[in-house]
PDB file of C-alpha atoms (C1' of nucleotides) in Angstrom:
ATOM      1  CA  MET C   1     -38.487  99.693 162.067  1.00  0.00           C
ATOM      2  CA  SER C   2     -39.512 103.323 162.095  1.00  0.00           C
ATOM      3  CA  TRP C   3     -40.975 105.087 165.060  1.00  0.00           C
ATOM      4  CA  GLY C   4     -44.223 105.653 163.224  1.00  0.00           C
ATOM      5  CA  VAL C   5     -44.682 101.958 162.626  1.00  0.00           C
ATOM      6  CA  MET C   6     -43.839 101.184 166.217  1.00  0.00           C
ATOM      7  CA  ALA C   7     -46.252 103.796 167.471  1.00  0.00           C
ATOM      8  CA  GLY C   8     -48.987 102.080 165.547  1.00  0.00           C
ATOM      9  CA  ASN C   9     -48.577  98.910 167.567  1.00  0.00           C
ATOM     10  CA  LEU C  10     -50.666  98.136 170.580  1.00  0.00           C
ATOM     11  CA  GLY C  11     -49.461 100.458 173.282  1.00  0.00           C
ATOM     12  CA  TRP C  12     -45.878 100.082 172.186  1.00  0.00           C
ATOM     13  CA  GLY C  13     -44.049 103.286 171.414  1.00  0.00           C
ATOM     14  CA  VAL C  14     -46.725 105.509 172.856  1.00  0.00           C
ATOM     15  CA  ILE C  15     -46.317 108.766 174.696  1.00  0.00           C
ATOM     16  CA  GLU C  16     -47.520 108.488 178.270  1.00  0.00           C
ATOM     17  CA  GLU C  17     -47.571 111.432 180.673  1.00  0.00           C
ATOM     18  CA  GLY C  18     -45.154 113.253 178.399  1.00  0.00           C
ATOM     19  CA  TRP C  19     -42.647 110.401 178.265  1.00  0.00           C
ATOM     20  CA  ARG C  20     -41.863 108.337 175.223  1.00  0.00           C
ATOM     21  CA  LYS C  21     -41.900 104.591 175.598  1.00  0.00           C
ATOM     22  CA  GLY C  22     -40.886 101.654 173.490  1.00  0.00           C
ATOM     23  CA  PRO C  23     -37.913 101.153 171.212  1.00  0.00           C
ATOM     24  CA  TRP C  24     -35.333 103.886 171.031  1.00  0.00           C
ATOM     25  CA  THR C  25     -34.649 105.705 167.784  1.00  0.00           C
ATOM     26  CA  ALA C  26     -31.197 106.600 166.467  1.00  0.00           C
ATOM     27  CA  GLU C  27     -31.935 110.257 167.190  1.00  0.00           C
ATOM     28  CA  GLU C  28     -32.777 109.509 170.782  1.00  0.00           C
ATOM     29  CA  ASP C  29     -29.618 107.463 171.132  1.00  0.00           C
ATOM     30  CA  SER C  30     -27.579 110.364 169.797  1.00  0.00           C
ATOM     31  CA  LEU C  31     -29.139 112.757 172.268  1.00  0.00           C
ATOM     32  CA  LEU C  32     -28.415 110.411 175.146  1.00  0.00           C
ATOM     33  CA  ILE C  33     -24.822 109.808 174.051  1.00  0.00           C
ATOM     34  CA  GLU C  34     -24.317 113.532 173.756  1.00  0.00           C
ATOM     35  CA  TYR C  35     -25.789 114.051 177.206  1.00  0.00           C
ATOM     36  CA  VAL C  36     -23.434 111.518 178.776  1.00  0.00           C
ATOM     37  CA  LYS C  37     -20.474 113.046 176.951  1.00  0.00           C
ATOM     38  CA  LEU C  38     -21.302 116.422 178.406  1.00  0.00           C
ATOM     39  CA  HIS C  39     -22.535 115.507 181.872  1.00  0.00           C
ATOM     40  CA  GLY C  40     -21.290 112.024 182.553  1.00  0.00           C
ATOM     41  CA  GLU C  41     -23.258 109.051 183.838  1.00  0.00           C
ATOM     42  CA  GLY C  42     -25.771 109.632 186.597  1.00  0.00           C
ATOM     43  CA  ARG C  43     -28.357 112.359 187.210  1.00  0.00           C
ATOM     44  CA  TRP C  44     -30.598 110.463 184.843  1.00  0.00           C
ATOM     45  CA  ASN C  45     -33.655 112.469 185.741  1.00  0.00           C
ATOM     46  CA  SER C  46     -31.935 115.543 184.321  1.00  0.00           C
ATOM     47  CA  VAL C  47     -31.578 113.946 180.908  1.00  0.00           C
ATOM     48  CA  SER C  48     -34.878 115.166 179.527  1.00  0.00           C
ATOM     49  CA  ARG C  49     -34.393 118.691 180.885  1.00  0.00           C
ATOM     50  CA  LEU C  50     -30.812 119.055 179.639  1.00  0.00           C
ATOM     51  CA  SER C  51     -30.952 117.132 176.393  1.00  0.00           C
ATOM     52  CA  GLY C  52     -34.514 117.531 175.204  1.00  0.00           C
ATOM     53  CA  LEU C  53     -35.011 113.786 175.223  1.00  0.00           C
ATOM     54  CA  LYS C  54     -38.583 112.739 175.963  1.00  0.00           C
ATOM     55  CA  ARG C  55     -37.521 109.805 178.093  1.00  0.00           C
ATOM     56  CA  ASN C  56     -37.658 109.417 181.826  1.00  0.00           C
ATOM     57  CA  GLY C  57     -34.561 108.870 183.917  1.00  0.00           C
ATOM     58  CA  LYS C  58     -35.040 105.166 184.327  1.00  0.00           C
ATOM     59  CA  SER C  59     -35.487 104.546 180.659  1.00  0.00           C
ATOM     60  CA  SER C  60     -32.445 106.674 179.841  1.00  0.00           C
ATOM     61  CA  ARG C  61     -30.270 104.894 182.359  1.00  0.00           C
ATOM     62  CA  LEU C  62     -31.377 101.496 181.118  1.00  0.00           C
ATOM     63  CA  ARG C  63     -30.715 102.382 177.522  1.00  0.00           C
ATOM     64  CA  TRP C  64     -27.250 103.639 178.371  1.00  0.00           C
ATOM     65  CA  VAL C  65     -26.323 100.727 180.616  1.00  0.00           C
ATOM     66  CA  ASN C  66     -27.660  97.979 178.396  1.00  0.00           C
ATOM     67  CA  TYR C  67     -27.013  99.310 174.940  1.00  0.00           C
ATOM     68  CA  LEU C  68     -25.036 102.523 174.513  1.00  0.00           C
ATOM     69  CA  ARG C  69     -22.157 102.186 176.949  1.00  0.00           C
ATOM     70  CA  PRO C  70     -18.938 102.106 174.912  1.00  0.00           C
ATOM     71  CA  ASP C  71     -17.382  99.281 176.898  1.00  0.00           C
ATOM     72  CA  LEU C  72     -20.113  96.822 176.059  1.00  0.00           C
ATOM     73  CA  LYS C  73     -19.018  93.620 174.417  1.00  0.00           C
ATOM     74  CA  ARG C  74     -21.000  92.822 171.335  1.00  0.00           C
ATOM     75  CA  GLY C  75     -21.628  89.426 169.870  1.00  0.00           C
ATOM     76  CA  GLN C  76     -22.681  86.079 171.193  1.00  0.00           C
ATOM     77  CA  ILE C  77     -21.872  84.741 174.615  1.00  0.00           C
ATOM     78  CA  THR C  78     -18.790  82.545 174.242  1.00  0.00           C
ATOM     79  CA  PRO C  79     -18.628  78.992 175.605  1.00  0.00           C
ATOM     80  CA  HIS C  80     -16.266  80.218 178.282  1.00  0.00           C
ATOM     81  CA  GLU C  81     -18.637  82.970 179.357  1.00  0.00           C
ATOM     82  CA  GLU C  82     -21.406  80.418 179.321  1.00  0.00           C
ATOM     83  CA  ASN C  83     -19.474  78.266 181.763  1.00  0.00           C
ATOM     84  CA  ILE C  84     -18.976  81.243 184.022  1.00  0.00           C
ATOM     85  CA  ILE C  85     -22.682  82.035 183.942  1.00  0.00           C
ATOM     86  CA  LEU C  86     -23.547  78.471 184.844  1.00  0.00           C
ATOM     87  CA  GLU C  87     -20.988  78.335 187.595  1.00  0.00           C
ATOM     88  CA  LEU C  88     -21.951  81.663 189.136  1.00  0.00           C
ATOM     89  CA  HIS C  89     -25.658  81.042 188.808  1.00  0.00           C
ATOM     90  CA  ALA C  90     -25.212  77.795 190.698  1.00  0.00           C
ATOM     91  CA  LYS C  91     -23.370  79.772 193.339  1.00  0.00           C
ATOM     92  CA  TRP C  92     -25.454  82.921 193.572  1.00  0.00           C
ATOM     93  CA  GLY C  93     -28.787  82.162 191.935  1.00  0.00           C
ATOM     94  CA  ASN C  94     -30.588  84.936 190.064  1.00  0.00           C
ATOM     95  CA  ARG C  95     -28.253  87.699 191.142  1.00  0.00           C
ATOM     96  CA  TRP C  96     -27.753  88.801 187.579  1.00  0.00           C
ATOM     97  CA  SER C  97     -25.916  92.012 188.233  1.00  0.00           C
ATOM     98  CA  THR C  98     -23.444  90.161 190.445  1.00  0.00           C
ATOM     99  CA  ILE C  99     -22.894  87.547 187.756  1.00  0.00           C
ATOM    100  CA  ALA C 100     -22.587  90.209 185.075  1.00  0.00           C
ATOM    101  CA  ARG C 101     -19.810  91.941 187.007  1.00  0.00           C
ATOM    102  CA  SER C 102     -17.693  88.870 186.386  1.00  0.00           C
ATOM    103  CA  LEU C 103     -18.294  89.106 182.651  1.00  0.00           C
ATOM    104  CA  PRO C 104     -16.679  92.299 181.369  1.00  0.00           C
ATOM    105  CA  GLY C 105     -18.761  94.032 178.750  1.00  0.00           C
ATOM    106  CA  ARG C 106     -21.856  92.006 179.493  1.00  0.00           C
ATOM    107  CA  THR C 107     -24.925  93.453 181.178  1.00  0.00           C
ATOM    108  CA  ASP C 108     -27.158  91.929 183.792  1.00  0.00           C
ATOM    109  CA  ASN C 109     -29.995  92.052 181.296  1.00  0.00           C
ATOM    110  CA  GLU C 110     -27.942  90.159 178.748  1.00  0.00           C
ATOM    111  CA  VAL C 111     -26.892  87.510 181.232  1.00  0.00           C
ATOM    112  CA  LYS C 112     -30.436  87.155 182.489  1.00  0.00           C
ATOM    113  CA  ASN C 113     -31.846  86.808 178.987  1.00  0.00           C
ATOM    114  CA  TYR C 114     -29.169  84.323 178.054  1.00  0.00           C
ATOM    115  CA  TRP C 115     -29.769  82.143 181.081  1.00  0.00           C
ATOM    116  CA  ARG C 116     -33.487  82.194 180.649  1.00  0.00           C
ATOM    117  CA  THR C 117     -33.384  81.251 176.991  1.00  0.00           C
ATOM    118  CA  HIS C 118     -30.583  78.700 177.139  1.00  0.00           C
ATOM    119  CA  PHE C 119     -30.629  77.067 180.530  1.00  0.00           C
ATOM    120  CA  LYS C 120     -33.954  77.487 182.203  1.00  0.00           C
ATOM    121  CA  LYS C 121     -35.778  75.673 179.441  1.00  0.00           C
ATOM    122  CA  ARG C 122     -33.179  72.974 179.379  1.00  0.00           C
ATOM    123  CA  ALA C 123     -33.668  72.494 183.063  1.00  0.00           C
ATOM    124  CA  ASN C 124     -37.416  72.341 182.555  1.00  0.00           C
ATOM    125  CA  SER C 125     -37.242  69.967 179.620  1.00  0.00           C
ATOM    126  CA  LYS C 126     -36.265  66.842 181.529  1.00  0.00           C
ATOM    127  CA  SER C 127     -39.642  65.404 180.771  1.00  0.00           C
ATOM    128  CA  SER C 128     -39.094  65.988 177.063  1.00  0.00           C
ATOM    129  CA  PRO C 129     -35.931  64.201 175.928  1.00  0.00           C
ATOM    130  CA  ASP C 130     -36.464  65.092 172.274  1.00  0.00           C
ATOM    131  CA  ALA C 131     -36.597  68.791 172.928  1.00  0.00           C
ATOM    132  CA  ASN C 132     -33.597  68.432 175.163  1.00  0.00           C
ATOM    133  CA  GLU C 133     -31.590  66.698 172.465  1.00  0.00           C
ATOM    134  CA  LYS C 134     -32.529  69.332 169.933  1.00  0.00           C
ATOM    135  CA  ALA C 135     -31.501  72.082 172.272  1.00  0.00           C
ATOM    136  CA  LYS C 136     -28.177  70.336 172.850  1.00  0.00           C
ATOM    137  CA  ALA C 137     -27.620  69.965 169.112  1.00  0.00           C
ATOM    138  CA  ARG C 138     -28.290  73.647 168.553  1.00  0.00           C
ATOM    139  CA  MET C 139     -25.979  74.572 171.378  1.00  0.00           C
ATOM    140  CA  LEU C 140     -23.232  72.350 169.992  1.00  0.00           C
ATOM    141  CA  LYS C 141     -23.608  73.830 166.543  1.00  0.00           C
ATOM    142  CA  ARG C 142     -23.395  77.341 167.926  1.00  0.00           C
ATOM    143  CA  GLN C 143     -20.383  76.516 170.054  1.00  0.00           C
ATOM    144  CA  GLN C 144     -18.559  75.029 167.100  1.00  0.00           C
ATOM    145  CA  PHE C 145     -19.219  78.166 165.113  1.00  0.00           C
ATOM    146  CA  GLN C 146     -18.020  80.368 167.958  1.00  0.00           C
ATOM    147  CA  GLN C 147     -14.868  78.314 168.447  1.00  0.00           C
ATOM    148  CA  LYS C 148     -14.067  78.633 164.778  1.00  0.00           C
ATOM    149  CA  GLN C 149     -14.496  82.393 164.990  1.00  0.00           C
ATOM    150  CA  GLN C 150     -12.248  82.542 168.027  1.00  0.00           C
ATOM    151  CA  GLN C 151      -9.534  80.535 166.312  1.00  0.00           C
ATOM    152  CA  GLN C 152      -9.595  82.965 163.417  1.00  0.00           C
ATOM    153  CA  GLN C 153      -9.472  85.860 165.835  1.00  0.00           C
ATOM    154  CA  GLN C 154      -6.517  84.347 167.658  1.00  0.00           C
ATOM    155  CA  GLN C 155      -4.657  83.810 164.411  1.00  0.00           C
ATOM    156  CA  ARG C 156      -5.097  87.486 163.635  1.00  0.00           C
ATOM    157  CA  MET C 157      -3.965  88.449 167.108  1.00  0.00           C
ATOM    158  CA  ASN C 158      -0.836  86.346 166.891  1.00  0.00           C
ATOM    159  CA  ARG C 159       0.391  88.546 164.087  1.00  0.00           C
ATOM    160  CA  LEU C 160       0.878  91.330 166.589  1.00  0.00           C
ATOM    161  CA  ASP C 161       4.471  91.684 167.647  1.00  0.00           C
ATOM    162  CA  MET C 162       6.056  92.663 170.904  1.00  0.00           C
ATOM    163  CA  LYS C 163       7.042  96.101 169.696  1.00  0.00           C
ATOM    164  CA  LYS C 164       3.501  97.061 168.924  1.00  0.00           C
ATOM    165  CA  PHE C 165       2.365  95.776 172.269  1.00  0.00           C
ATOM    166  CA  MET C 166       4.999  97.760 174.131  1.00  0.00           C
ATOM    167  CA  SER C 167       4.225 100.922 172.205  1.00  0.00           C
ATOM    168  CA  LEU C 168       0.567 100.535 173.038  1.00  0.00           C
ATOM    169  CA  LEU C 169       1.483 100.182 176.691  1.00  0.00           C
ATOM    170  CA  ASP C 170       3.497 103.375 176.351  1.00  0.00           C
ATOM    171  CA  GLU C 171       0.523 105.191 174.885  1.00  0.00           C
ATOM    172  CA  SER C 172      -1.844 104.184 177.613  1.00  0.00           C
ATOM    173  CA  GLU C 173       0.099 104.100 180.843  1.00  0.00           C
ATOM    174  CA  ASN C 174      -0.913 107.632 181.691  1.00  0.00           C
ATOM    175  CA  ARG C 175      -4.528 106.580 181.634  1.00  0.00           C
ATOM    176  CA  VAL C 176      -4.442 103.090 183.078  1.00  0.00           C
ATOM    177  CA  PRO C 177      -2.748 102.935 186.470  1.00  0.00           C
ATOM    178  CA  TYR C 178      -1.778  99.254 186.354  1.00  0.00           C
ATOM    179  CA  LEU C 179      -0.060  99.235 182.991  1.00  0.00           C
ATOM    180  CA  PRO C 180       3.321 100.591 184.077  1.00  0.00           C
ATOM    181  CA  GLN C 181       3.731  97.557 186.318  1.00  0.00           C
ATOM    182  CA  ALA C 182       2.671  95.269 183.473  1.00  0.00           C
ATOM    183  CA  LYS C 183       5.196  96.894 181.206  1.00  0.00           C
ATOM    184  CA  GLN C 184       7.963  96.555 183.757  1.00  0.00           C
ATOM    185  CA  ASP C 185       7.172  92.888 184.165  1.00  0.00           C
ATOM    186  CA  MET C 186       7.240  92.428 180.406  1.00  0.00           C
ATOM    187  CA  VAL C 187      10.710  93.927 180.235  1.00  0.00           C
ATOM    188  CA  THR C 188      11.875  91.689 183.052  1.00  0.00           C
ATOM    189  CA  LEU C 189      10.448  88.585 181.449  1.00  0.00           C
ATOM    190  CA  TYR C 190      11.431  89.329 177.871  1.00  0.00           C
ATOM    191  CA  PRO C 191      14.472  91.584 177.835  1.00  0.00           C
ATOM    192  CA  ASN C 192      15.102  90.940 174.162  1.00  0.00           C
ATOM    193  CA  ASN C 193      11.750  92.510 173.367  1.00  0.00           C
ATOM    194  CA  THR C 194      11.032  90.424 170.304  1.00  0.00           C
ATOM    195  CA  ALA C 195       8.071  88.546 168.972  1.00  0.00           C
ATOM    196  CA  GLY C 196       8.152  84.794 168.685  1.00  0.00           C
ATOM    197  CA  GLU C 197       7.612  82.187 171.333  1.00  0.00           C
ATOM    198  CA  GLU C 198       6.078  84.764 173.670  1.00  0.00           C
ATOM    199  CA  GLN C 199       3.120  85.246 171.410  1.00  0.00           C
ATOM    200  CA  ASP C 200       0.931  82.785 173.236  1.00  0.00           C
ATOM    201  CA  PHE C 201       1.648  84.718 176.351  1.00  0.00           C
ATOM    202  CA  LEU C 202       0.960  88.055 174.676  1.00  0.00           C
ATOM    203  CA  TYR C 203      -2.403  87.025 173.416  1.00  0.00           C
ATOM    204  CA  PRO C 204      -4.324  87.118 176.699  1.00  0.00           C
ATOM    205  CA  LEU C 205      -2.456  90.182 177.882  1.00  0.00           C
ATOM    206  CA  PHE C 206      -3.114  92.028 174.708  1.00  0.00           C
ATOM    207  CA  ASN C 207      -6.732  91.011 174.775  1.00  0.00           C
ATOM    208  CA  GLY C 208      -7.104  92.566 178.178  1.00  0.00           C
ATOM    209  CA  TYR C 209      -5.590  95.767 177.033  1.00  0.00           C
ATOM    210  CA  MET C 210      -7.408  95.993 173.745  1.00  0.00           C
ATOM    211  CA  SER C 211     -10.742  95.490 175.374  1.00  0.00           C
ATOM    212  CA  LEU C 212     -10.406  98.659 177.384  1.00  0.00           C
ATOM    213  CA  PRO C 213     -12.870 101.248 176.213  1.00  0.00           C
ATOM    214  CA  GLU C 214     -10.128 103.776 175.642  1.00  0.00           C
ATOM    215  CA  ALA C 215      -7.850 101.411 173.751  1.00  0.00           C
ATOM    216  CA  PRO C 216      -7.009 102.659 170.269  1.00  0.00           C
ATOM    217  CA  ASN C 217      -8.360  99.663 168.396  1.00  0.00           C
ATOM    218  CA  HIS C 218     -11.271  98.883 170.613  1.00  0.00           C
ATOM    219  CA  GLU C 219     -13.575  98.765 167.640  1.00  0.00           C
ATOM    220  CA  GLU C 220     -11.843  95.588 166.561  1.00  0.00           C
ATOM    221  CA  ASN C 221     -14.008  93.882 169.137  1.00  0.00           C
ATOM    222  CA  ILE C 222     -11.321  91.567 170.349  1.00  0.00           C
ATOM    223  CA  LEU C 223     -12.334  88.613 172.450  1.00  0.00           C
ATOM    224  CA  TRP C 224     -11.707  88.451 176.162  1.00  0.00           C
ATOM    225  CA  ASP C 225     -11.374  84.751 176.525  1.00  0.00           C
ATOM    226  CA  GLY C 226      -7.627  84.626 176.882  1.00  0.00           C
ATOM    227  CA  LEU C 227      -7.784  86.668 180.034  1.00  0.00           C
ATOM    228  CA  TRP C 228      -9.587  83.956 181.880  1.00  0.00           C
ATOM    229  CA  ASN C 229      -6.620  81.635 181.545  1.00  0.00           C
ATOM    230  CA  LEU C 230      -4.003  83.983 182.826  1.00  0.00           C
ATOM    231  CA  ASP C 231      -2.892  81.569 185.508  1.00  0.00           C
ATOM    232  CA  ASP C 232      -1.442  79.476 182.713  1.00  0.00           C
ATOM    233  CA  ILE C 233       0.973  82.105 181.573  1.00  0.00           C
ATOM    234  CA  HIS C 234       4.438  81.230 182.661  1.00  0.00           C
ATOM    235  CA  GLY C 235       3.488  81.432 186.316  1.00  0.00           C
ATOM    236  CA  ASN C 236       4.017  85.183 186.476  1.00  0.00           C
ATOM    237  CA  TRP C 237       1.180  86.076 188.728  1.00  0.00           C
ATOM    238  CA  SER C 238       2.015  89.721 189.268  1.00  0.00           C
ATOM    239  CA  LEU C 239       1.909  90.366 185.576  1.00  0.00           C
ATOM    240  CA  ALA C 240      -1.331  88.492 185.250  1.00  0.00           C
ATOM    241  CA  CYS C 241      -2.762  90.577 188.050  1.00  0.00           C
ATOM    242  CA  ALA C 242      -1.547  93.787 186.498  1.00  0.00           C
ATOM    243  CA  ALA C 243      -3.133  92.963 183.200  1.00  0.00           C
ATOM    244  CA  ASN C 244      -6.318  91.848 184.836  1.00  0.00           C
ATOM    245  CA  LYS C 245      -6.571  94.946 186.938  1.00  0.00           C
ATOM    246  CA  ALA C 246      -5.985  97.074 183.893  1.00  0.00           C
ATOM    247  CA  GLY C 247      -8.719  95.469 181.913  1.00  0.00           C
ATOM    248  CA  LEU C 248     -11.066  94.334 184.582  1.00  0.00           C
ATOM    249  CA  HIS C 249     -11.245  97.326 186.817  1.00  0.00           C
ATOM    250  CA  THR C 250     -14.875  96.735 187.553  1.00  0.00           C
ATOM    251  CA  LEU C 251     -14.595  93.022 187.894  1.00  0.00           C
ATOM    252  CA  ALA C 252     -15.825  91.493 191.109  1.00  0.00           C
ATOM    253  CA  THR C 253     -13.920  88.217 190.745  1.00  0.00           C
ATOM    254  CA  PRO C 254     -10.843  88.423 192.937  1.00  0.00           C
ATOM    255  CA  PHE C 255      -7.963  87.613 190.602  1.00  0.00           C
ATOM    256  CA  CYS C 256      -5.347  89.056 192.882  1.00  0.00           C
TER     257      CYS C 256
ATOM    258  C1'  DA G   1     -44.309  77.820 150.528  1.00  0.00           C
ATOM    259  C1'  DA G   2     -46.968  78.999 154.388  1.00  0.00           C
ATOM    260  C1'  DA G   3     -48.348  78.702 159.077  1.00  0.00           C
ATOM    261  C1'  DA G   4     -47.180  77.759 163.707  1.00  0.00           C
ATOM    262  C1'  DA G   5     -44.011  77.462 167.318  1.00  0.00           C
ATOM    263  C1'  DA G   6     -39.956  78.658 169.566  1.00  0.00           C
ATOM    264  C1'  DG G   7     -36.084  81.618 170.298  1.00  0.00           C
ATOM    265  C1'  DG G   8     -34.050  85.946 171.295  1.00  0.00           C
ATOM    266  C1'  DC G   9     -33.749  90.305 173.228  1.00  0.00           C
ATOM    267  C1'  DA G  10     -34.910  95.252 174.156  1.00  0.00           C
ATOM    268  C1'  DA G  11     -37.590  97.595 177.174  1.00  0.00           C
ATOM    269  C1'  DC G  12     -40.884  98.251 180.940  1.00  0.00           C
ATOM    270  C1'  DC G  13     -42.610  97.537 185.715  1.00  0.00           C
ATOM    271  C1'  DG G  14     -42.535  97.363 190.515  1.00  0.00           C
ATOM    272  C1'  DC G  15     -40.001  96.893 194.481  1.00  0.00           C
ATOM    273  C1'  DC G  16     -36.075  97.845 197.361  1.00  0.00           C
ATOM    274  C1'  DT G  17     -32.087 100.477 198.955  1.00  0.00           C
ATOM    275  C1'  DA G  18     -29.198 104.509 199.180  1.00  0.00           C
ATOM    276  C1'  DT G  19     -28.795 109.288 199.196  1.00  0.00           C
ATOM    277  C1'  DT G  20     -30.205 113.958 199.823  1.00  0.00           C
ATOM    278  C1'  DC G  21     -32.556 117.581 202.064  1.00  0.00           C
TER     279       DC G  21
ATOM    280  C1'  DT I   1     -35.357 111.647 211.776  1.00  0.00           C
ATOM    281  C1'  DG I   2     -38.445 111.162 208.172  1.00  0.00           C
ATOM    282  C1'  DA I   3     -39.956 112.222 203.517  1.00  0.00           C
ATOM    283  C1'  DA I   4     -38.709 112.663 198.798  1.00  0.00           C
ATOM    284  C1'  DT I   5     -35.933 111.424 195.093  1.00  0.00           C
ATOM    285  C1'  DA I   6     -32.676 108.709 192.451  1.00  0.00           C
ATOM    286  C1'  DG I   7     -30.600 104.583 191.278  1.00  0.00           C
ATOM    287  C1'  DG I   8     -30.322  99.611 190.951  1.00  0.00           C
ATOM    288  C1'  DC I   9     -32.146  95.077 190.511  1.00  0.00           C
ATOM    289  C1'  DG I  10     -34.898  91.041 189.166  1.00  0.00           C
ATOM    290  C1'  DG I  11     -39.091  89.685 186.913  1.00  0.00           C
ATOM    291  C1'  DT I  12     -41.967  90.135 183.054  1.00  0.00           C
ATOM    292  C1'  DT I  13     -43.808  91.586 178.640  1.00  0.00           C
ATOM    293  C1'  DG I  14     -44.128  92.283 173.811  1.00  0.00           C
ATOM    294  C1'  DC I  15     -42.369  92.195 169.348  1.00  0.00           C
ATOM    295  C1'  DC I  16     -39.339  90.577 165.704  1.00  0.00           C
ATOM    296  C1'  DT I  17     -36.701  86.765 163.791  1.00  0.00           C
ATOM    297  C1'  DT I  18     -35.629  82.102 163.056  1.00  0.00           C
ATOM    298  C1'  DT I  19     -36.722  77.377 162.955  1.00  0.00           C
ATOM    299  C1'  DT I  20     -39.778  73.638 162.531  1.00  0.00           C
ATOM    300  C1'  DT I  21     -43.728  71.312 160.778  1.00  0.00           C
TER     301       DT I  21
END
DNA sequence: AAAAAAGGCAACCGCCTATTC
DNA sequence: TGAATAGGCGGTTGCCTTTTT
C-alpha cells in the first residue's frame, strides 16, 4: 500500500509535530538501514538529524529491532519454538523480551503477538469447545505443513559435506571467537574429515553457524531447530557449547 | 459470491529504568 | 543529587488478510 493511501486513512500515516507515523515506506527503511550502517545501533534520537528521516527515535529503534535487523529470523514460528514459548511463558509470564532472548532471531513483539493470537484465546475458549477444536485443527494443519518444510530443509542440508563445513569454519574463525574451538573438536572427533555418518551431527552445528548474520549463505534462511537438540549429539558437550556460543551469543538460556 | 468474523501483525503509547550532565 | 534524556518493555490499537458463514 502506498504512503498516500495510508495517509488517507483515519489518523494513520499522519504527520504529527513534524514526525511521520504509521507504516514505514521502503525509502524510510533504506534511510534507516543506511544510518545504522554508518553510525551503528543506538543514538536513535539522532536518526532524523543525521539521516533526514522524519521519524522519532522510538519509532526508528522499533522499526530496526522488529523488522530491519539483519539477524531476524523470517517465517512462521516452528513447533519447537512454540514449545519454548509455552514453557518460558509458564515460567516467566509476560516477560516477552526475556522469552524472546531464548529464541534467536525472534523479537519480543513477535513472541508477544504469537502468544496472544495462538494461546491466549485458546486459554479463554474453555467455555467454547467447538472453537477450541477448530483452533486445534488449524494448529495441527499448520504444524504438519511446517514439519514438511523442515524435512525438506534438512534433506537439503544433509547434502553439505564435511569439507565445506570445515572451510566455512576457516572463513569465519577470525570473526567468531568460539569457532576455533568448534573446529578443533571436529578434527578430534572426525579425523578422517569426510562426509557420511556424521551428517546428522553436522546438521545442528551447521545450522548454528549458518544462522549467524555474517555467515556467507545467511540468506538461505536455514532453520535453527537442530541447535536445540545439541545434547543428543554424540555426547560431546564442549563442541555443542562452542557451536551454541557461536550462534547464540545473545542467548539467555544457559547451555554451558 | 458476498458479507461478517476472526486472525495476524506492524506500529504506537505510556510507563519505567538507566544513563548522562 | 536531581533533572533531562534515551532506551527498553509490555499493553494496546488499527488495518489488512484469511476464513467462515
